Coordinates of C-alpha atoms in Angstrom, one line a residue:
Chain A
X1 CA 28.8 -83.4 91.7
X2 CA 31.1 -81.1 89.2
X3 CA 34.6 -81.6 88.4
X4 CA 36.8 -79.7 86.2
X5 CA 39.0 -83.4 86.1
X6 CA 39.8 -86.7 86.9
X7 CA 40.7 -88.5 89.6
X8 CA 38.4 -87.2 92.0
X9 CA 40.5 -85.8 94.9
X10 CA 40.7 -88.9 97.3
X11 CA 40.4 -86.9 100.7
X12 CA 36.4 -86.8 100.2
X13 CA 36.0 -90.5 99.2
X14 CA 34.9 -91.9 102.3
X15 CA 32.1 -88.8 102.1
X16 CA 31.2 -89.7 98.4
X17 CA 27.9 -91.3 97.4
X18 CA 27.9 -94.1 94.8
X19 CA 28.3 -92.6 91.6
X20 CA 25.7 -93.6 89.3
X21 CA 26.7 -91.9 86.0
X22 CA 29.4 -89.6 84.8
X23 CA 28.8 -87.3 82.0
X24 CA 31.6 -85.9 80.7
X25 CA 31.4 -82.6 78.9
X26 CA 33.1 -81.9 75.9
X27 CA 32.7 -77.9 73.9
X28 CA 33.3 -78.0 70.4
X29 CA 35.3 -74.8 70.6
X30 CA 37.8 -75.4 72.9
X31 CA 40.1 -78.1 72.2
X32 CA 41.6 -78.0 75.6
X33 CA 38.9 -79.8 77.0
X34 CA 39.0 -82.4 74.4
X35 CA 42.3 -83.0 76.0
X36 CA 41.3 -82.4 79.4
X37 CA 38.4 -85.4 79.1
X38 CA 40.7 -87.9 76.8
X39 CA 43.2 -87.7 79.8
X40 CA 40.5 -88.1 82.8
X41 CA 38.9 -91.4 80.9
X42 CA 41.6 -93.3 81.9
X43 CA 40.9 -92.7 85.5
X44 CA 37.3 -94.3 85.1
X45 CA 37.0 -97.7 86.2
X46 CA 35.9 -100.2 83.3
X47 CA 32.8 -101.1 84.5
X48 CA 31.3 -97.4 84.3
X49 CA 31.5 -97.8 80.4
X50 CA 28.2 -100.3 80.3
X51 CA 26.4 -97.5 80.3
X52 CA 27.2 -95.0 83.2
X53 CA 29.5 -92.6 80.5
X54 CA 28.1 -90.2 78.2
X55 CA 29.5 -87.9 76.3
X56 CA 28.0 -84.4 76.4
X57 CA 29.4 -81.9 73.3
X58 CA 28.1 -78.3 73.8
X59 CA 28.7 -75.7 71.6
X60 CA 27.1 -77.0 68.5
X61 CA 24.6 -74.5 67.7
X62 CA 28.0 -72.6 66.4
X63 CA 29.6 -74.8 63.9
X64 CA 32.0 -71.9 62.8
X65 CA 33.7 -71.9 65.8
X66 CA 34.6 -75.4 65.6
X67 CA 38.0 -75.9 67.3
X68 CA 38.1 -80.3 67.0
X69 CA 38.2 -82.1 64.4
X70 CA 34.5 -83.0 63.6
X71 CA 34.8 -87.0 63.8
X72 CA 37.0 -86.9 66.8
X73 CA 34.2 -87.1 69.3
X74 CA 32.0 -89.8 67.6
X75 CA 35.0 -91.8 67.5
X76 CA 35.5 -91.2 71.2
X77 CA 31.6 -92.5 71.4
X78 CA 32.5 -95.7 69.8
X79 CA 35.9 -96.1 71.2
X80 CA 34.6 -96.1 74.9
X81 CA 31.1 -97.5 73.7
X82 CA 29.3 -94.6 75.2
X83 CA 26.5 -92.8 73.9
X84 CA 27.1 -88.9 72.6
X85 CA 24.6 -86.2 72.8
X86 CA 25.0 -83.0 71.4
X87 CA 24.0 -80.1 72.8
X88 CA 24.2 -75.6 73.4
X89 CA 24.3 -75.6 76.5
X90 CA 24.1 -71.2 76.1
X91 CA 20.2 -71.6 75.0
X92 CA 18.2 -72.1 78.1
X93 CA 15.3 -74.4 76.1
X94 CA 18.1 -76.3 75.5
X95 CA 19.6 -76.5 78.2
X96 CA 16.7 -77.5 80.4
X97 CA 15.8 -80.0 77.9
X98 CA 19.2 -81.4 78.0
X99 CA 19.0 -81.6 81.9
X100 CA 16.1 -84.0 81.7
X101 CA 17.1 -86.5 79.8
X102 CA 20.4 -86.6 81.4
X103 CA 18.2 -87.0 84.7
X104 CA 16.6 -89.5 83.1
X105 CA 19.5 -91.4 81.5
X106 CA 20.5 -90.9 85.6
X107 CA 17.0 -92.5 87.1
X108 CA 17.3 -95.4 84.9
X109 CA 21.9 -96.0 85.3
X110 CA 20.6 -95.6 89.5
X111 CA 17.9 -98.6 88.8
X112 CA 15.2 -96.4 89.5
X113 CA 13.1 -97.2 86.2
X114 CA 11.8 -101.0 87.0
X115 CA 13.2 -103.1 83.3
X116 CA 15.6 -100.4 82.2
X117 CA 19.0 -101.1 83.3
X118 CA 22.3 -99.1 82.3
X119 CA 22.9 -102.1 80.1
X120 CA 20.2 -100.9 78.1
X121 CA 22.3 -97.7 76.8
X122 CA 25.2 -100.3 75.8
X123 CA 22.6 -102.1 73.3
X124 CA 21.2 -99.4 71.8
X125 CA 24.6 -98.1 71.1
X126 CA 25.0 -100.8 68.4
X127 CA 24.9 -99.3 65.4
X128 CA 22.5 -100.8 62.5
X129 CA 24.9 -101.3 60.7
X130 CA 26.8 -103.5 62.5
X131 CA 24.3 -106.0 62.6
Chain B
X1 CA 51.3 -73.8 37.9
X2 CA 51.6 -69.9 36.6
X3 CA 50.0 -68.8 33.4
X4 CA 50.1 -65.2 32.3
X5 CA 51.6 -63.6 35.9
X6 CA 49.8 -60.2 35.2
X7 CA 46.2 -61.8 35.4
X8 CA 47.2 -64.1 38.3
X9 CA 48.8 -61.1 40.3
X10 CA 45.1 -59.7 40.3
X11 CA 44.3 -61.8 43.5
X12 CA 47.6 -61.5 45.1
X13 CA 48.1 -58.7 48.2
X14 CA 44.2 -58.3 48.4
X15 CA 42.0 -58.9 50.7
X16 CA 39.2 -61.4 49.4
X17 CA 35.7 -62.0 51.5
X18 CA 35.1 -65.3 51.0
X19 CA 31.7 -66.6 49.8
X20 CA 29.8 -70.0 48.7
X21 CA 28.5 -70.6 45.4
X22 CA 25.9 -73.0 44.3
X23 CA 26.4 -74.0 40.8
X24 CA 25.1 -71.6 38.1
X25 CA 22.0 -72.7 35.7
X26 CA 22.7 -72.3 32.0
X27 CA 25.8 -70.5 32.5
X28 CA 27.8 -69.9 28.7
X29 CA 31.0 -68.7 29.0
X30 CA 30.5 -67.4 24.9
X31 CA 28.2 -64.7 26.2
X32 CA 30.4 -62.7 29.0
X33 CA 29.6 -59.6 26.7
X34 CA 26.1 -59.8 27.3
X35 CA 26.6 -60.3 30.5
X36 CA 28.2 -57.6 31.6
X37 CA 25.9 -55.3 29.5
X38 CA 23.0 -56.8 31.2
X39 CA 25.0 -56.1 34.8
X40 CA 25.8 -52.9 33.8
X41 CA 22.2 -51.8 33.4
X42 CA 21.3 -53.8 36.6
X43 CA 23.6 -51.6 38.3
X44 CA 22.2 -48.5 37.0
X45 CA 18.5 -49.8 37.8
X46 CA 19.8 -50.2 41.3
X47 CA 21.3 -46.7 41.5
X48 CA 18.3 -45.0 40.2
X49 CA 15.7 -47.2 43.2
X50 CA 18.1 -45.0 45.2
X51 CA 20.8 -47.8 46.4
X52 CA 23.3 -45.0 46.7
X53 CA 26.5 -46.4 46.8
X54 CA 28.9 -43.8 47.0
X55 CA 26.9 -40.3 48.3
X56 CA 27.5 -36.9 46.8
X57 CA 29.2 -38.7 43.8
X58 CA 28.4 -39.1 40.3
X59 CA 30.1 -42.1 39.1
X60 CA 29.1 -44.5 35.6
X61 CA 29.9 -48.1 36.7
X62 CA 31.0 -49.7 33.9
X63 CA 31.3 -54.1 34.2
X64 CA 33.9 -56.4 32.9
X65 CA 33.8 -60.0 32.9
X66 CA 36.5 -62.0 31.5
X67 CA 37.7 -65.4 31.7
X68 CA 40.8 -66.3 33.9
X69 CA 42.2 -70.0 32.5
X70 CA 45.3 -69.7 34.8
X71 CA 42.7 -70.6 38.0
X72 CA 41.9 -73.7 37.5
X73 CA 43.5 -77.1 38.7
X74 CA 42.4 -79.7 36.8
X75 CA 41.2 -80.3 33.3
X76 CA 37.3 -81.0 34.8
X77 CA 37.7 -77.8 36.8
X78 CA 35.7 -74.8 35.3
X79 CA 38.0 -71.7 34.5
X80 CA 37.6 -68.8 36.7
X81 CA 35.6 -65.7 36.2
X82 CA 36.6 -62.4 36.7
X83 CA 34.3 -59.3 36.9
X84 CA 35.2 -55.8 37.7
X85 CA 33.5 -53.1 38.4
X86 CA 35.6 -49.5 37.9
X87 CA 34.7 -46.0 37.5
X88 CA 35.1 -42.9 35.9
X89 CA 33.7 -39.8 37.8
X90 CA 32.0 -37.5 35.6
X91 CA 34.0 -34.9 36.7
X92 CA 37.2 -36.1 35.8
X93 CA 38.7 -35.3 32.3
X94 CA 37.5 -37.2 29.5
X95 CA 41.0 -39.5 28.9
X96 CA 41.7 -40.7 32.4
X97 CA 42.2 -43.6 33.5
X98 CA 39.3 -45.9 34.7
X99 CA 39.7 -46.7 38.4
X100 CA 38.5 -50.3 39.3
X101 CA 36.3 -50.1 42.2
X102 CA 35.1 -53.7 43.1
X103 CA 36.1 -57.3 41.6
X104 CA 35.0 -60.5 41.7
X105 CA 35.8 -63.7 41.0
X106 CA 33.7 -66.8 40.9
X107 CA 36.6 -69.7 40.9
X108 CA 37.1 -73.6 41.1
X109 CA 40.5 -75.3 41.7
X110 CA 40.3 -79.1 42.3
X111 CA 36.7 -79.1 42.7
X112 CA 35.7 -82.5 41.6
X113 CA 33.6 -83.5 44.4
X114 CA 30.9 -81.4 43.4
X115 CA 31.6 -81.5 39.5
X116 CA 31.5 -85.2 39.2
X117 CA 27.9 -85.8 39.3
X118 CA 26.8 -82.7 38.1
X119 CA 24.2 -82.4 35.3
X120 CA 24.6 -80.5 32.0
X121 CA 23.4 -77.1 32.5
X122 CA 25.0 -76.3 35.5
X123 CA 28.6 -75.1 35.7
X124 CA 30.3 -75.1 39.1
X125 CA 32.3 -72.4 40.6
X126 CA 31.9 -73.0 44.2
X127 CA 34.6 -70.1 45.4
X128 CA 33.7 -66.7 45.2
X129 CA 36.0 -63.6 46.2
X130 CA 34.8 -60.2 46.8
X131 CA 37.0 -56.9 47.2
X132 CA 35.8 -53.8 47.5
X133 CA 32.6 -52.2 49.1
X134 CA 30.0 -54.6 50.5
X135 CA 26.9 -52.6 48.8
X136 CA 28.9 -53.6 45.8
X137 CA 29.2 -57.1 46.1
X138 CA 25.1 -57.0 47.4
X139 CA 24.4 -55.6 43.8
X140 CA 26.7 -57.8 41.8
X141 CA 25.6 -61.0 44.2
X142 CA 21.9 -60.3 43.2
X143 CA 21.9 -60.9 39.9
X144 CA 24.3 -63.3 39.9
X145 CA 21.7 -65.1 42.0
X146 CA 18.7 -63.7 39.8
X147 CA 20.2 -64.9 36.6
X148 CA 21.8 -68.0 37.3
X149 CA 19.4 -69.4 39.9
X150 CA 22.4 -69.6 42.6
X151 CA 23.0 -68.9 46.0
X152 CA 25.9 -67.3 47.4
X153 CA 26.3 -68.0 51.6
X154 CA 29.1 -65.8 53.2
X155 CA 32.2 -68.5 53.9
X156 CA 33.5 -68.4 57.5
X157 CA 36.9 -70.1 58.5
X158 CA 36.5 -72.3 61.5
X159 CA 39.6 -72.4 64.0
X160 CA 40.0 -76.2 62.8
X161 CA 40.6 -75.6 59.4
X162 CA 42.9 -72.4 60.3
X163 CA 45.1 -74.9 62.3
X164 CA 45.3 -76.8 59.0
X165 CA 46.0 -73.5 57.0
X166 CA 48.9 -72.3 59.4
X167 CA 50.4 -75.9 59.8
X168 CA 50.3 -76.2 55.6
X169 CA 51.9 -72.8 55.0
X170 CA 54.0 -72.5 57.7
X171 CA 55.7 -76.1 56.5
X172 CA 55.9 -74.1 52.5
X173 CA 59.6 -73.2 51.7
X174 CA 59.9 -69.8 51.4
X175 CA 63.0 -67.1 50.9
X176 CA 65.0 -65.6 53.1
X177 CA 62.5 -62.2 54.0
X178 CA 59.7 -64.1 54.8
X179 CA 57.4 -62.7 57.5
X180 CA 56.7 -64.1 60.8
X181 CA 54.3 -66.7 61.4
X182 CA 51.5 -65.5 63.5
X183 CA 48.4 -66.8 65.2
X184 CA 45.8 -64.6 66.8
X185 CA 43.4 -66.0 69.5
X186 CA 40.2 -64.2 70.8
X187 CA 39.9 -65.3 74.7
X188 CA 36.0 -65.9 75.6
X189 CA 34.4 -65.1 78.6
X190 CA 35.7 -62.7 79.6
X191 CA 34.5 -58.7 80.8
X192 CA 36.5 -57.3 78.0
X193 CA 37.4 -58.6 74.9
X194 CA 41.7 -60.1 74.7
X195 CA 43.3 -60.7 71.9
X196 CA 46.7 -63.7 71.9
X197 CA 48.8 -62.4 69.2
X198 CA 51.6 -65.6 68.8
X199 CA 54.1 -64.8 66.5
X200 CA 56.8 -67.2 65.1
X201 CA 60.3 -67.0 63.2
X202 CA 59.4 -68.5 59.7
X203 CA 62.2 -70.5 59.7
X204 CA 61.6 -72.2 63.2
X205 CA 58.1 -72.8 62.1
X206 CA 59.3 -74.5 59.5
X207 CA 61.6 -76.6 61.3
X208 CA 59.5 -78.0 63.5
X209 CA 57.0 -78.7 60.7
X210 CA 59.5 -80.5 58.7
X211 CA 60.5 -82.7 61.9
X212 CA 56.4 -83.5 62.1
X213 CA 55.9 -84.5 58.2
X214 CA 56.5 -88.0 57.1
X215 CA 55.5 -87.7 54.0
X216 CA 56.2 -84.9 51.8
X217 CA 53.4 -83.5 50.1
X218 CA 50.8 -85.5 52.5
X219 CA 49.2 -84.1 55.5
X220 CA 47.9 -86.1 58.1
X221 CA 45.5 -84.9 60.8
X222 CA 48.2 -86.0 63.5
X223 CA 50.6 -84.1 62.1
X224 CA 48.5 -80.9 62.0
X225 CA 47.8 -82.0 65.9
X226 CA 51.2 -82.5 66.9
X227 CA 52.5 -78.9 65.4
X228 CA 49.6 -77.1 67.1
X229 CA 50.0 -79.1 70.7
X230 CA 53.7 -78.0 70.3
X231 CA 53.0 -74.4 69.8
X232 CA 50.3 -74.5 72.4
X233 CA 52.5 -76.0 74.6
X234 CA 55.7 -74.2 74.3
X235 CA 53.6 -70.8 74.8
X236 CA 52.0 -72.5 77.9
X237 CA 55.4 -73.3 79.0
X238 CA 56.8 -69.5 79.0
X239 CA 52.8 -67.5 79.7
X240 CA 50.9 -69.9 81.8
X241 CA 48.4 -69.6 79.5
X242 CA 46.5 -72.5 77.6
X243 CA 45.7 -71.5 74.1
X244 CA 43.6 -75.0 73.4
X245 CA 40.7 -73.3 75.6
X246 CA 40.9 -69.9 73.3
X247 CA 39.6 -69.5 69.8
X248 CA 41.7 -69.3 67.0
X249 CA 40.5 -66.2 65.0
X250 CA 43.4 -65.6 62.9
X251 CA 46.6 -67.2 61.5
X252 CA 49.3 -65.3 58.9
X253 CA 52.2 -66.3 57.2
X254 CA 54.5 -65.5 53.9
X255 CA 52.2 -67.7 51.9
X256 CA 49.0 -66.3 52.9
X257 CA 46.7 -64.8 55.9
X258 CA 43.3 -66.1 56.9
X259 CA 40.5 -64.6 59.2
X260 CA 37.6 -66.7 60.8
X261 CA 35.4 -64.2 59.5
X262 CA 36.2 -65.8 55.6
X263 CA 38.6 -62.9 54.7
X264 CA 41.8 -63.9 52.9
X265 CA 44.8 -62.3 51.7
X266 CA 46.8 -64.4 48.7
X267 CA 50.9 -63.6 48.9
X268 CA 52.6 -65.7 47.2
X269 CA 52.5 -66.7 43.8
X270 CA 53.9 -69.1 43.7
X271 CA 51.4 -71.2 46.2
X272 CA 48.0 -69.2 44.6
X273 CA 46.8 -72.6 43.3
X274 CA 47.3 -74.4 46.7
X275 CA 45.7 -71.5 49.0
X276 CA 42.8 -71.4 45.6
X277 CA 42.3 -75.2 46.3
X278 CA 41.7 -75.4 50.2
X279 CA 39.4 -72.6 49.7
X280 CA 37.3 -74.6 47.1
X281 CA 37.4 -77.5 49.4
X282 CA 35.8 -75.3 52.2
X283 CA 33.0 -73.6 50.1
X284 CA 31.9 -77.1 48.6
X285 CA 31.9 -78.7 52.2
X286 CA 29.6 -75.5 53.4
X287 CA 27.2 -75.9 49.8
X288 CA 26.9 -79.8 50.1

């Protein structure tokens, strides 16, 4: 399921399957929808963020046309304790290679991946250095 | 700080392409003679392979190098280095003037990140600005890179740090004639290409920046935030339309004008040293 923003409308909610993870997407050359995903965190329930958020920043391959600030969306990561991958989404390789894992990341956040929970994302997100 | 104002207003009202430098190997500033000697004939090598530069005309490039002290910011800085290229064509009677065709000039204001650790032989002059034809610049880069063991990477401006630029100039006191503040967005995605053109009294610009500042002198990245959401905003207000999702390509004002594609044009000299320094700061941040 796509949306260009949170909340979801509430019509459909009765229609709506359980939502297992929600990848929010991020491209580093528009600044409006830095904006646009800061405002729809706060309609995300707290219990998604043990793992059933990540961050998804497109638009890498083109560092030039950098529009945030370059820190803002690792800070975003840690802030919300979700991981961030980085991506260009306009290459098809990468593309399709981003589309697995995050059907991965989906089979294992829906508990189809027997001792992998979405916990697991949460632990790994600890940095080294922290320890 | 101005030194000698003629040598300073070299830069000003031109428009620079902006490159990288890596440091130069065994670089001595006693030997700028030699040097351009030695370019002189590189340029004349080049000719002769059949690099023509200008077609159908016979011109004798003759080099200059100097030293420029003024650009410098502080005392670890290396001063800058000017070369210029200029012609006489051999048609022309023997006592005119020589035209300058092409200048360069390898720079470092405030560059002490990448001085500070830096060994012996190598001087650093991270900043380089070209003017005049590209073939040009190719020769003059070569050898540069041939000689010195350097490498010179074209310098692009990303619309982040033109956000900085036009918040940091457009906040700059200037006098009473001072020229719009504008921003130019490219709109992506879509069947043809749409250019934004924002423009902005200097003086309201610069009102709204001083009511952002806290501290005179310091910006903080908040600040440049807040001035940009408020222009973006007060243009969605009146056009509907929401600059945050375009690309900023280009931003202008009294102090100076900057294009994504690293091109630069220097207006005020009384700021030269300021624009000189952000500048440095970029082309270190792209070499390290």
């Amino acid at each position: 399921h796509i949306a260009t923003s949170l909340p979801l409308p509430s019509e459909r909610d009765h229609l709506r399957p359980r939502i297992d993870l929600i990848v929010f997407v991020i491209d580093i050359k528009s600044k409006c929808s830095l904006k646009n995903v800061e405002a729809s965190l706060a309609y995300v329930d707290a219990s998604f963020f043990l793992g059933k958020v990540c961050f998804l920043v497109t638009g890498v391959g083109r560092v030039n046309c950098c529009s945030i600030e370059p820190n803002a969306i690792s800070k975003l990561g840690e802030a919300y304790c979700s991981p961030v991958l980085f991506c260009e989404l306009e290459l098809e390789g990468v593309r399709v290679a981003t589309a697995q894992r995050l059907l991965r990341m989906l089979q294992i956040c829906a508990g189809l991946v027997p001792g992998f929970s979405a916990l697991s994302f949460s632990l790994l997100m600890r940095n080294s250095a922290d320890d | 700080e101005s030194g000698d104002p003629q040598k300073t207003a070299l830069l000003l009202r031109k428009a620079w392409t902006l490159y990288s430098v890596t440091p130069l190997y065994r670089f001595c500033r006693g030997r700028l003679r030699d040097y351009a000697r030695l370019l002189s004939a590189f340029i004349a090598a080049e000719k002769q392979k059949g690099l023509a530069v200008e077609v159908g005309v016979e011109l004798d490039i003759k080099v200059a190098l100097s030293s420029l002290p003024e650009l410098q910011g502080s005392e670890q800085d290396e001063p800058a280095v000017l070369v210029q290229l200029s012609s006489r064509s051999r048609a022309s009677p023997k006592n005119s003037e020589d035209k300058i065709v092409w200048s360069g000039c390898f720079c470092c204001v405030y560059g002490d990140d990448l001085s500070e650790n830096m060994p012996e032989d190598f001087t650093c002059l991270p900043l380089f600005l070209a003017n005049g034809a590209e073939s040009y610049t190719s020769v003059v880069g070569s050898w540069f890179q041939k000689t010195f063991d350097c490498t010179f990477r074209r310098l692009a401006i990303s619309p982040f740090s033109l956000s900085w630029m036009v918040a940091m100039w457009a906040g700059c006191k200037v006098d009473k004639a001072a020229s719009a503040v504008e921003l130019v967005f490219s709109v992506p995605h879509l069947p043809q290409p749409l250019d934004i053109s924002y423009a902005i009294h200097p003086e309201d610009a610069k009102a709204l920046w001083d009511t952002i500042q806290k501290t005179p002198g310091e910006i903080t990245q908040e600040e440049v935030d807040v001035f940009m959401d408020c222009l973006y905003s007060h243009f969605h207000r009146h056009f509907k339309i929401r600059l945050s999702a375009t690309k900023l390509v280009k931003v202008s004002t009294a102090i100076a004008s900057a294009h994504c594609d690293g091109i630069v044009k220097m207006l005020h000299s009384q700021y030269l040293s300021g624009v000189l320094m952000l500048l440095t700061e970029l082309a270190i941040s792209q070499i390290q």
